[in-house]
Amino acid sequence: MAKTEPSPKAILDLDRMVHEPARLAILTVLASAEEVAFLFLQRVTGLSKGNLSSHTQKLEGAGYLETVKVFQGRIPATSFRITEDGRAALRAYHQQLRGLLPKEGKP
Amino acid sequence: MAKTEPSPKAILDLDRMVHEPARLAILTVLASAEEVAFLFLQRVTGLSKGNLSSHTQKLEGAGYLETVKVFQGRIPATSFRITEDGRAALRAYHQQLRGLLPKEGKP
DNA sequence: TGAAACAGGTTTTCTATGCAAACCTGTTTC
DNA sequence: GAAACAGGTTTGCATAGAAAACCTGTTTCA
């Protein structure tokens, strides 16, 4: 009996940090692995290096991921892992999306 | 057996015209009514006039809605209706979202 | 009756964001 | 040992969204 139409105002409350497609893609990948290398992330998302770098910095600033810099032999390599906050934000975002999707088979 | 993880690259293909929350809210409202008055739309979305005006102009430019100007008595009033293209775009967008949502109850 | 407030929008301005290109540091290759 | 390359970061530019200013016509009410 509950009206399942999403409140239009709720849509405006979507977490922009997650809503941006590039960052959503990044978080989605990070959510399914312990730790992800920069280059792998770049390949799988198709983002340019510069782009990827700036988005991960924003996500780090938001506390949604942490950057791990290690040396492989003597060359430096960057990896990322999602934080608990990041995971929570992603889950919350998914819930918001579910809320705004019609139940299926709308006219 | 099908892996239900969304392809990260697919996320980057989301239709930006619809993805923007303000416009998604507008289209969502328009999709559930024949014709919607400017002021009603403003109240239900919570957008400012200027904002609403510019977003509806963009949606009109994209062919997703049409603007209807009528006189009520002697004062002019603006309404909108979603076009077939707009409806199709919204549906397609919903499908994309469904594709990227995890099946529920992810760890 | 006429100045002031108001309704209904549109246009302009400001700011921030995403994207691409340029740049930097250290390593191999030839 | 110069040149190409890997792995990122910083800079610069173009666009988009939000807020503010503006415009036209209409009531209000002193």
CSV table of N, CA and C in Angstrom, one decimal, chain A residues 4-5 101-107, chain B residues 87 90-91 94-95 98:
chain,number,residue,atom,x,y,z
A,4,THR,N,5.2,3.9,-3.6
A,4,THR,CA,6.7,3.7,-3.8
A,4,THR,C,7.3,4.7,-4.7
A,5,GLU,N,6.6,5.8,-5.1
A,5,GLU,CA,7.2,6.8,-5.8
A,5,GLU,C,8.3,7.5,-4.9
A,101,LEU,N,14.5,3.8,-7.7
A,101,LEU,CA,14.1,3.0,-8.9
A,101,LEU,C,12.6,2.6,-8.8
A,102,PRO,N,11.9,2.7,-9.8
A,102,PRO,CA,10.5,2.2,-9.8
A,102,PRO,C,10.5,0.7,-9.7
A,103,LYS,N,9.4,0.2,-9.3
A,103,LYS,CA,9.4,-1.2,-8.9
A,103,LYS,C,9.6,-2.2,-10.0
A,104,GLU,N,9.7,-1.7,-11.3
A,104,GLU,CA,9.8,-2.5,-12.5
A,104,GLU,C,8.5,-2.5,-13.2
A,105,GLY,N,8.7,-2.5,-14.6
A,105,GLY,CA,7.5,-2.6,-15.4
A,105,GLY,C,6.5,-1.5,-15.3
A,106,LYS,N,7.1,-0.2,-15.2
A,106,LYS,CA,6.2,0.9,-15.2
A,106,LYS,C,5.7,1.2,-16.7
A,107,PRO,N,4.5,1.6,-16.8
A,107,PRO,CA,4.0,1.9,-18.2
A,107,PRO,C,4.8,2.9,-18.9
B,87,ARG,N,11.2,9.9,-21.9
B,87,ARG,CA,10.7,8.7,-21.2
B,87,ARG,C,11.7,7.6,-21.4
B,90,LEU,N,14.9,8.0,-19.6
B,90,LEU,CA,14.8,7.7,-18.1
B,90,LEU,C,14.7,6.2,-17.9
B,91,ARG,N,14.0,5.6,-18.7
B,91,ARG,CA,13.9,4.1,-18.6
B,91,ARG,C,15.3,3.5,-18.8
B,94,HIS,N,17.4,4.0,-15.8
B,94,HIS,CA,17.0,3.1,-14.7
B,94,HIS,C,17.6,1.7,-14.9
B,95,GLN,N,17.6,1.3,-16.2
B,95,GLN,CA,18.2,0.0,-16.5
B,95,GLN,C,19.7,0.0,-16.1
B,98,ARG,N,20.1,-0.4,-12.5
B,98,ARG,CA,19.8,-1.7,-12.0
B,98,ARG,C,21.0,-2.6,-12.3
